[in-house]
Coordinates of N, CA and C and ligand atoms in Angstrom, one line a residue:
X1 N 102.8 135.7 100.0 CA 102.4 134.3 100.2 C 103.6 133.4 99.9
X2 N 104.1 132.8 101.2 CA 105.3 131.7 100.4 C 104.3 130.2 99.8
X3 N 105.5 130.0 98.7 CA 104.8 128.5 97.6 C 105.4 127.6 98.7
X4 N 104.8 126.5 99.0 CA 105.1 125.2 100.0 C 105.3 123.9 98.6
X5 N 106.6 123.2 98.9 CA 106.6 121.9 97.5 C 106.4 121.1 98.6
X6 N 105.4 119.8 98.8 CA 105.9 118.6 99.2 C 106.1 117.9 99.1
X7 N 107.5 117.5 99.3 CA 108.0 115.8 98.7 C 107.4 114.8 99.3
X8 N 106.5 113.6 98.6 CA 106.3 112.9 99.2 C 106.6 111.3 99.2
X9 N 107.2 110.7 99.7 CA 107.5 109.2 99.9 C 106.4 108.0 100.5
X10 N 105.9 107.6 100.0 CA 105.1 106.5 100.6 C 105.3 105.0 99.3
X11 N 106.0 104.2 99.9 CA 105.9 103.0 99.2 C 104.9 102.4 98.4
X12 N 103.8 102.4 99.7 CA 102.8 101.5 99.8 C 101.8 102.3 99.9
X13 N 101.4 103.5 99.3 CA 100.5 104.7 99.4 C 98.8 103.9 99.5
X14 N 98.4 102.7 98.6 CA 97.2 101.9 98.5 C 96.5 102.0 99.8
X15 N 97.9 101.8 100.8 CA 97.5 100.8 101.9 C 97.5 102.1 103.0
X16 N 97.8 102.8 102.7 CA 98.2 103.8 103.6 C 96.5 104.5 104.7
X17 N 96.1 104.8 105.4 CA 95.5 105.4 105.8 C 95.6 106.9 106.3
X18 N 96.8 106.9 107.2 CA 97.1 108.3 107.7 C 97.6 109.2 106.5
X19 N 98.7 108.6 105.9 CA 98.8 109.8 104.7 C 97.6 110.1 103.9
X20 N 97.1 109.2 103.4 CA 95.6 109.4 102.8 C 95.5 110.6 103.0
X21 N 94.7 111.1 104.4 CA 94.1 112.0 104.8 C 94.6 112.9 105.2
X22 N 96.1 113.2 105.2 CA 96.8 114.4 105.5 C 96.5 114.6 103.6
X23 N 97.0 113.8 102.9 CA 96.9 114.3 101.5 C 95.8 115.2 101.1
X24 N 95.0 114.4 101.7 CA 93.6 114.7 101.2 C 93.3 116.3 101.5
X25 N 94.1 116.9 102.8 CA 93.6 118.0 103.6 C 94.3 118.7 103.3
X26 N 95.7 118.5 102.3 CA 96.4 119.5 101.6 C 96.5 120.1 100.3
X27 N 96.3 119.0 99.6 CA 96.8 118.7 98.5 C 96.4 119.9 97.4
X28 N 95.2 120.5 97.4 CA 94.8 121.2 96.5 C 94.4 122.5 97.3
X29 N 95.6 122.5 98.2 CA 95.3 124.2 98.6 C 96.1 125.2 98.0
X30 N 95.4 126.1 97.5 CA 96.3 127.2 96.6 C 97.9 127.5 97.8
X31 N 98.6 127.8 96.8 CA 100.3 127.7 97.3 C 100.9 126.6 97.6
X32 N 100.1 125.4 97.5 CA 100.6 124.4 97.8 C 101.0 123.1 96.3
X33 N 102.6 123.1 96.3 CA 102.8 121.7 95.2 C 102.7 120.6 96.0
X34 N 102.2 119.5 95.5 CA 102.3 118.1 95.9 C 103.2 117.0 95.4
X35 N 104.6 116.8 95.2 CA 104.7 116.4 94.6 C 105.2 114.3 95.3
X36 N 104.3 113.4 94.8 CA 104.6 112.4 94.5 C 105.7 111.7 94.2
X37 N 106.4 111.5 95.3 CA 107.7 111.3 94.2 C 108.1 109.4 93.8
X38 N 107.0 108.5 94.3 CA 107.3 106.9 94.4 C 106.0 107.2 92.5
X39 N 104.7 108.2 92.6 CA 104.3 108.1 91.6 C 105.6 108.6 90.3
X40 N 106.0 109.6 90.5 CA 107.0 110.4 89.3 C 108.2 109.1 89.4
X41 N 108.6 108.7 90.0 CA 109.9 107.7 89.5 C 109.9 107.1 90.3
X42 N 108.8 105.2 89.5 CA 108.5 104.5 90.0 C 110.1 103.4 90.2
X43 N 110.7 103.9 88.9 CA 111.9 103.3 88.6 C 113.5 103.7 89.6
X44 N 112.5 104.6 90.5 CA 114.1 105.2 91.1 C 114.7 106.4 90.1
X45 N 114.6 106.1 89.0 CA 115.5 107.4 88.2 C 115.3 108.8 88.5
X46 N 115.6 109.3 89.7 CA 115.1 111.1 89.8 C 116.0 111.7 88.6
X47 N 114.7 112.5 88.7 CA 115.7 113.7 87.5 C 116.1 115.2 88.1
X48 N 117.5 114.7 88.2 CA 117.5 115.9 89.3 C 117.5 117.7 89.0
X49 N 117.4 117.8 87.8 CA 117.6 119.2 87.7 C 116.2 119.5 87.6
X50 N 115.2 118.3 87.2 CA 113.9 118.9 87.4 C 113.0 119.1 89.3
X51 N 113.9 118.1 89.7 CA 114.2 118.5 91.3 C 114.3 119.8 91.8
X52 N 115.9 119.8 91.2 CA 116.3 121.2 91.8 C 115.2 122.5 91.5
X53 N 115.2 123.0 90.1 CA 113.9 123.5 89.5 C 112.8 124.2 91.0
X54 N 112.5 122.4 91.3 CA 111.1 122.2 91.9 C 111.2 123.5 92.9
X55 N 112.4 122.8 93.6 CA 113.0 123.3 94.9 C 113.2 125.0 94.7
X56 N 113.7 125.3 94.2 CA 113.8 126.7 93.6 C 113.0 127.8 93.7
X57 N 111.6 126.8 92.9 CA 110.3 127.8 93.0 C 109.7 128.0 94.0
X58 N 109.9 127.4 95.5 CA 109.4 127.1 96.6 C 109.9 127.6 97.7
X59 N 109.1 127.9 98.6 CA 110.0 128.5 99.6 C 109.9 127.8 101.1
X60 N 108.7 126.8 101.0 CA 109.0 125.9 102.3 C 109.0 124.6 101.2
X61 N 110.0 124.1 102.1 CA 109.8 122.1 101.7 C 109.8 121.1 102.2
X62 N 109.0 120.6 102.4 CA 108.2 119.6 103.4 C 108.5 118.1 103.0
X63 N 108.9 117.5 103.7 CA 109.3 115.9 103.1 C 108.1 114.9 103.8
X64 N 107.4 114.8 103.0 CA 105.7 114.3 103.8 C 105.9 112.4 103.8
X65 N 106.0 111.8 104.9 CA 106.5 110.2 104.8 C 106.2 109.6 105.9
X66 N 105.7 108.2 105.8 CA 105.9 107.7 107.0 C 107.1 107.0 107.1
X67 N 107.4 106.9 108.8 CA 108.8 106.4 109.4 C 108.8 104.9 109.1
X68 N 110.1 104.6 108.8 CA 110.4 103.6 108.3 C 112.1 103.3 108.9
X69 N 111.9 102.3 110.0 CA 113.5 101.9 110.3 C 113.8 103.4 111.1
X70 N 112.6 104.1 111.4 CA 113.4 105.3 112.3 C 113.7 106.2 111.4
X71 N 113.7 105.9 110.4 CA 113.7 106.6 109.2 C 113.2 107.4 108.3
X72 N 113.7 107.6 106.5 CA 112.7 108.1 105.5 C 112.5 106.4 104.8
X73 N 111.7 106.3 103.9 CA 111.5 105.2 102.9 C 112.3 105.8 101.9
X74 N 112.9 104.5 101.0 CA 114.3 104.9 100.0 C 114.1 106.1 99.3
X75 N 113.5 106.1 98.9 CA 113.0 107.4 97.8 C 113.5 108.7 98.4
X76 N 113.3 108.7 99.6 CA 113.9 110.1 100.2 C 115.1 110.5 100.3
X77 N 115.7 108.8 101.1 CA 117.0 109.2 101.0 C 118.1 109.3 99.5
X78 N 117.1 108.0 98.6 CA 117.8 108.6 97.0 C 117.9 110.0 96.7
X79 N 116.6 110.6 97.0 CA 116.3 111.9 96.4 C 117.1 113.0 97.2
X80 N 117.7 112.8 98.1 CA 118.7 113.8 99.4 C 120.3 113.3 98.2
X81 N 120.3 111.9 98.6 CA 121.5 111.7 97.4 C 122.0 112.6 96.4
X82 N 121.3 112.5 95.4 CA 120.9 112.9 94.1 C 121.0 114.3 94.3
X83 N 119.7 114.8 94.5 CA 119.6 115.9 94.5 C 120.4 117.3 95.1
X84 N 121.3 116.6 96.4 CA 121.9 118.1 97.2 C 123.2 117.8 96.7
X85 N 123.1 118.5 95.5 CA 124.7 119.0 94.8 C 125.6 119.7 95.6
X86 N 126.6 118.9 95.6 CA 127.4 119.8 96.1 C 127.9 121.3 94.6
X87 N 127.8 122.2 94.7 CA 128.0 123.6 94.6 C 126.1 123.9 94.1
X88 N 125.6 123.6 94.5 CA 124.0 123.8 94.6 C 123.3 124.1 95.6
X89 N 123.4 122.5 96.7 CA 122.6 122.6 97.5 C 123.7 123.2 99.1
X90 N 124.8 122.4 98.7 CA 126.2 123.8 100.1 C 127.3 123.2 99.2
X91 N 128.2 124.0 100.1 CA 129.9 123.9 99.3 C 129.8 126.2 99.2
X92 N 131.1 126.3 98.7 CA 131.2 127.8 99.0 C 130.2 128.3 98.1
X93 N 130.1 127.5 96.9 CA 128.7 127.8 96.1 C 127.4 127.5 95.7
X94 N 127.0 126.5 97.2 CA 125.7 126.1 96.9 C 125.1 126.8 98.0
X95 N 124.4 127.6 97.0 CA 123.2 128.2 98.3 C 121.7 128.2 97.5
X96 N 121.3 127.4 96.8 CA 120.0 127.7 96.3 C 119.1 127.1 97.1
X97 N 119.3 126.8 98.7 CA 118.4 126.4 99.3 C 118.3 127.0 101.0
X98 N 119.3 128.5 100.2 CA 119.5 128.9 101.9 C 118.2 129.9 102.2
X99 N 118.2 129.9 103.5 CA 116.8 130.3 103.6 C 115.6 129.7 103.5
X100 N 115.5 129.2 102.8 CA 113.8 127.8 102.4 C 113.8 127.3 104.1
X101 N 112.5 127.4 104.6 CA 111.7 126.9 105.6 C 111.6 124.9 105.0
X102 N 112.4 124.0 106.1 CA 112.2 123.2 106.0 C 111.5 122.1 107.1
X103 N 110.8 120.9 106.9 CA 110.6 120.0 108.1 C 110.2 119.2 107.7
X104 N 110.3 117.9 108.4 CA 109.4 116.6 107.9 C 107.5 116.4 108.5
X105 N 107.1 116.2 107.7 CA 105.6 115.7 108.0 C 105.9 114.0 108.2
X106 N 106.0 113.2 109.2 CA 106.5 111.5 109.0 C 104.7 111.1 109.9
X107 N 104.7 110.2 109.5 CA 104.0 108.8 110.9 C 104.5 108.0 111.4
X108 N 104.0 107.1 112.0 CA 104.6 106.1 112.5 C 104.0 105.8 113.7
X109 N 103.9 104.0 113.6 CA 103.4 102.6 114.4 C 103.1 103.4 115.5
X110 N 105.0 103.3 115.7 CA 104.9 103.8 117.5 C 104.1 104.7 118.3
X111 N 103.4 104.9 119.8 CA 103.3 105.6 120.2 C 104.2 106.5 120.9
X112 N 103.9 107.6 121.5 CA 105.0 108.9 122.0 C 105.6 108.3 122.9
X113 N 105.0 107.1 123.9 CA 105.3 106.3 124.7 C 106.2 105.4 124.7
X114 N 106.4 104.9 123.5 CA 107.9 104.6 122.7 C 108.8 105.2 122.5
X115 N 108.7 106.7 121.9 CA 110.1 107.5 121.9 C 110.1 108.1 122.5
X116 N 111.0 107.6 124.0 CA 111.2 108.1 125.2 C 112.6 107.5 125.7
X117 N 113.4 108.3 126.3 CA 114.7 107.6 126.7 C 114.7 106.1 127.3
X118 N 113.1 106.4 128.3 CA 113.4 105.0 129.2 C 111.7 103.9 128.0
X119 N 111.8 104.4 126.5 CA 110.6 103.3 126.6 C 111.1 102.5 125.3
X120 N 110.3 101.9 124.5 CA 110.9 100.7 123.3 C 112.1 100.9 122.7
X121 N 111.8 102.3 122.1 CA 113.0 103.0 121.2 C 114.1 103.4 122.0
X122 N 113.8 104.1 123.1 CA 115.1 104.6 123.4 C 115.2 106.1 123.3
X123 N 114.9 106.4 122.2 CA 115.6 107.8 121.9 C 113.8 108.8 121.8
X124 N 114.1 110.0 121.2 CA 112.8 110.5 120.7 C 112.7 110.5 119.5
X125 N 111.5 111.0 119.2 CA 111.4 111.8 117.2 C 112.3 112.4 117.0
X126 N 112.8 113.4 117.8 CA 113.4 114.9 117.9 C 115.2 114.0 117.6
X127 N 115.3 113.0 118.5 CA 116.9 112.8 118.4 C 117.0 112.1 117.3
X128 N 115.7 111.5 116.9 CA 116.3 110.4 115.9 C 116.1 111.1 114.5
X129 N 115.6 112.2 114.7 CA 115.7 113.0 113.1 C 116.7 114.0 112.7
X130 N 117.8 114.1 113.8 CA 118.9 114.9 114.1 C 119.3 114.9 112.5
X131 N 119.4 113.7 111.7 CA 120.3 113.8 110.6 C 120.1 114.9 110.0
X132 N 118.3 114.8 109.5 CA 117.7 115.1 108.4 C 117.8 117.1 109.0
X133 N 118.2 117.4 110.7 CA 118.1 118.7 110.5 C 119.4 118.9 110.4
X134 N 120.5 118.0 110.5 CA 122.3 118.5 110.1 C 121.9 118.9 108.9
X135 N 121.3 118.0 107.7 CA 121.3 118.4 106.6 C 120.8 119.6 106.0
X136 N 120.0 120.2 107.0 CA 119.3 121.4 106.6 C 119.8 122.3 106.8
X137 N 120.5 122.2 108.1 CA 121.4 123.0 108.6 C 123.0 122.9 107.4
X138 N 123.4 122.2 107.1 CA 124.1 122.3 106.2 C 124.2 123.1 105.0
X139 N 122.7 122.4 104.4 CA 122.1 123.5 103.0 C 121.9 125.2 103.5
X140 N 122.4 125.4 104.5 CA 121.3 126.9 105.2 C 120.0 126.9 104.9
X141 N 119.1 125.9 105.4 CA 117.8 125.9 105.5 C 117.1 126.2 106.6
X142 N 116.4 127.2 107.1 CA 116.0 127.2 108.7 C 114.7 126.0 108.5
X143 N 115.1 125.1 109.5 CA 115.0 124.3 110.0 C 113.7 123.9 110.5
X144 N 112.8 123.2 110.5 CA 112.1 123.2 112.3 C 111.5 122.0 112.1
X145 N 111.1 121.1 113.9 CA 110.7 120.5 114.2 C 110.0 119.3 113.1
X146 N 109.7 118.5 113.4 CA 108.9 117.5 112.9 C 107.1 117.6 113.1
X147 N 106.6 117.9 112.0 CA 105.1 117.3 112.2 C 105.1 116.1 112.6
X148 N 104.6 114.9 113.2 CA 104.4 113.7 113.3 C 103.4 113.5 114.1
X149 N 102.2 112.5 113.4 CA 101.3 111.6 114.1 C 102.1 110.3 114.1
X150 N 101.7 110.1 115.4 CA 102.7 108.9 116.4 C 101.6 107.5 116.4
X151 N 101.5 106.3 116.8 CA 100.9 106.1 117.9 C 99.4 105.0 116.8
X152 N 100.0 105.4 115.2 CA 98.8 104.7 114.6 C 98.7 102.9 114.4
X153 N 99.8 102.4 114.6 CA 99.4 101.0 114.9 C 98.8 100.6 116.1
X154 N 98.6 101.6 117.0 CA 97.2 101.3 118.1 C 96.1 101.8 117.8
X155 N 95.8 101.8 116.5 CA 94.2 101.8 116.4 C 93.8 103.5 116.8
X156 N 94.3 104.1 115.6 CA 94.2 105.6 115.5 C 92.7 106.0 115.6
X157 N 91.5 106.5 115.8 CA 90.2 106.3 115.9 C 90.1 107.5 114.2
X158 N 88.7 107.2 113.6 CA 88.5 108.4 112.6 C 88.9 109.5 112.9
X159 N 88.0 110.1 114.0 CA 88.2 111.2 114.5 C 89.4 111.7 115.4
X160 N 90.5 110.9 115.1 CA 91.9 111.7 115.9 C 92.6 111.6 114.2
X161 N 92.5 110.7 113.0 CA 93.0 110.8 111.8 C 92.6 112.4 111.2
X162 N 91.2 112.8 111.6 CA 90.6 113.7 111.1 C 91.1 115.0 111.4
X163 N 91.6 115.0 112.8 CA 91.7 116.2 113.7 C 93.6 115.9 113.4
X164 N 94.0 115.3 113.5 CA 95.7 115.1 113.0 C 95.8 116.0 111.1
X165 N 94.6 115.6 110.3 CA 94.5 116.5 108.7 C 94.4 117.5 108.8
X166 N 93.8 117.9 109.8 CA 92.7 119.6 110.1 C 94.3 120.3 110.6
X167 N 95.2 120.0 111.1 CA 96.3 120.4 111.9 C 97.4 121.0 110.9
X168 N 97.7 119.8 109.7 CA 99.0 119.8 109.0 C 97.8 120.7 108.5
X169 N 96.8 120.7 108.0 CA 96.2 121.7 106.9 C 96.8 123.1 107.5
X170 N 96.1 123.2 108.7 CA 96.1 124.3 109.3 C 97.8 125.1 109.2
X171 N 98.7 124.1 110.1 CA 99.7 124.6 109.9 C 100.7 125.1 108.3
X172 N 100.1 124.2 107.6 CA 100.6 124.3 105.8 C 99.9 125.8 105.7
X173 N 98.3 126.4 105.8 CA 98.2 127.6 105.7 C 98.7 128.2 106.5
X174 N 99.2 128.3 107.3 CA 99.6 129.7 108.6 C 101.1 129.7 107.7
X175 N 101.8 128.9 107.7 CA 103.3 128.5 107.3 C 103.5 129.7 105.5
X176 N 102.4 129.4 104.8 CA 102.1 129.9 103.7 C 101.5 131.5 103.8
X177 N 101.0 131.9 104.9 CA 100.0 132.9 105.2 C 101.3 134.0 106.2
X178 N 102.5 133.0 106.3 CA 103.3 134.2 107.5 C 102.7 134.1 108.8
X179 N 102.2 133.1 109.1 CA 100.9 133.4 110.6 C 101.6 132.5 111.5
X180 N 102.8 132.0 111.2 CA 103.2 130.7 112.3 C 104.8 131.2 113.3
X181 N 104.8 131.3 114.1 CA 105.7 132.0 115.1 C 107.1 130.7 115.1
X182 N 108.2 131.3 114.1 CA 109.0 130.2 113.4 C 109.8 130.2 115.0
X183 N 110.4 131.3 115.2 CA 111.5 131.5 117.0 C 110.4 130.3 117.8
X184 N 109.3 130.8 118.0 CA 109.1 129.7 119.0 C 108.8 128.1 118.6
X185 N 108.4 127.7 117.3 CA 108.2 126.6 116.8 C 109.3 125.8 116.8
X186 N 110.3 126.8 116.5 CA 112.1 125.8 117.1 C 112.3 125.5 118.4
X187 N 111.7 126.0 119.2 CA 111.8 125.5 120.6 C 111.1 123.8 120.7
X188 N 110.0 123.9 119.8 CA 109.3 122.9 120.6 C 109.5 121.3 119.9
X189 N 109.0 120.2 121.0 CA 110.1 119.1 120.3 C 109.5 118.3 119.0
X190 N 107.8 118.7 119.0 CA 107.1 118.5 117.5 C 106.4 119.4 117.3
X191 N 105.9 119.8 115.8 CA 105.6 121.1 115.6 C 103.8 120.9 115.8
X192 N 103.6 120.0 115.6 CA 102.3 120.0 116.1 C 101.7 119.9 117.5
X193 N 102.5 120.3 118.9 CA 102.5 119.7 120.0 C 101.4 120.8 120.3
X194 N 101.9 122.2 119.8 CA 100.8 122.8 120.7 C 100.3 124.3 119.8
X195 N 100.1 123.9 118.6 CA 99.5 124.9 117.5 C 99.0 126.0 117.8
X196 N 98.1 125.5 118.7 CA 97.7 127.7 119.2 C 98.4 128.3 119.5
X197 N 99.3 127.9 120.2 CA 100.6 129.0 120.5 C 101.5 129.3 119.5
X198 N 101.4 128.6 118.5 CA 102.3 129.3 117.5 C 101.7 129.9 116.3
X199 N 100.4 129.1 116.0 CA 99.6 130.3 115.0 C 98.5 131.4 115.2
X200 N 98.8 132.6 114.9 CA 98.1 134.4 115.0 C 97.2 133.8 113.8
X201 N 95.8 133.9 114.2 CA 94.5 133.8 113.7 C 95.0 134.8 112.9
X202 N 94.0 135.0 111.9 CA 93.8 136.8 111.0 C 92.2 137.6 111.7
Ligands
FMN1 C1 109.2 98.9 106.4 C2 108.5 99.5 107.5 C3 109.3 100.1 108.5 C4 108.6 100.8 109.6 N1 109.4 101.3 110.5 C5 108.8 102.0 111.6 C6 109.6 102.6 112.6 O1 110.8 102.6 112.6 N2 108.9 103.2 113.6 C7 107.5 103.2 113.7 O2 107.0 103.8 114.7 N3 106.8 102.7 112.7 C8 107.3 102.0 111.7 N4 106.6 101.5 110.7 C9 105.1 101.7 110.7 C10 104.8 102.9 109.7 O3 105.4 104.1 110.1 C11 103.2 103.1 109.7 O4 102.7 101.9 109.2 C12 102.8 104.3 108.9 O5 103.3 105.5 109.4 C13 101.3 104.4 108.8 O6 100.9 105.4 108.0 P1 100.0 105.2 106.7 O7 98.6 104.8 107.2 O8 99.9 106.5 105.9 O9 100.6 104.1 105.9 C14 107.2 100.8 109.6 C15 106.4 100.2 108.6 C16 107.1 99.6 107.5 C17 106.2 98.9 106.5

């Protein structure tokens, strides 16, 4: 069984809806850590060796956030700061993160119809999260796609919030269970685009 840690960034968690309910559909599944990271250091102070630690015991790590600026919310990018030591996270002696199954869980306003070459943004999910997979690719982390529900400042209905929780759930167990087909899930340009084909029921 691999342990899954999730980092999670939300500013404004009160206000939040969509994370809400991905939380809600994760949070207390065996193999799974949650970790809070705007609750653990309201002040910005990470403590990084209790980071690294985290990171350590885990073998997927999930950066759970909504998009901001196209982006992570500060907390993530402090916590990338801070945390990926150089002779730790890469350098000829940082490898305690090589191998760990990594990806972002984000949301965001926009619809898919937005990140498109010819639509508001310009670019896609997939290009504009290139950083976050250099960096993975750096640390020797295999990598993959982005989870992402798109499209929630148009009036997300219950029941597409509900069936978007039942998904990340789903995928967090297969991911933990060995049931999720990693070669082809790098192919595709979000990891939630087409789930039956990548997870083997039991
Ligand atoms: C400071 C800020 C920046 C944002 N930047 C983006 C963005 O770049 N692209 C986008 O589609 N949505 C953007 N949004 C919208 C959030 O992504 C959206 O409100 C959030 O994903 C909703 O999830 P929640 O219900 O869990 O809060 C931004 C929101 C805020 C407050």
């Amino acid at each position: 069984m691999n342990k899954i840690l999730i980092l999670f960034g939300h500013p404004a968690f009160k206000r939040s809806t969509m994370n809400t309910a991905m939380r809600a559909a994760v949070e207390s599944l065996k193999g799974v850590t949650f970790h809070d990271l705007y609750a653990a250091y309201p002040d910005f102070l990470i403590e990084v060796s209790r980071e690294q630690d985290l990171c350590e015991g885990h073998d997927v790590i999930i950066f759970q956030h909504p998009f901001y600026w196209y982006s992570t919310p500060a907390i993530i990018k402090e916590w990338f700061d801070l945390v990926l030591e150089h002779g730790w996270a890469y350098g000829a002696s940082g490898h305690a993160l090589n191998g760990k199954l990594t990806f972002q869980a984000l949301t965001a306003g926009g619809g898919i119809e937005n990140y498109r070459a010819e639509g508001l943004n310009q670019f896609t999910i997939r290009e504009l999260t290139t950083p976050y997979q250099a960096t993975a690719n750096l640390c020797g982390m295999v990598w993959l796609p982005p989870f992402a529900v798109l499209g929630i400042h148009q009036g997300l209905p219950d029941t597409a919030r509900r069936r978007y929780a039942e998904a990340y759930r789903r995928t967090l167990v297969a991911l933990r269970d060995n049931r999720l087909n990693l070669d082809r899930a790098r192919q595709c340009d979000l990891l939630n685009q087409n789930l039956d084909t990548l997870i083997s029921e039991v």
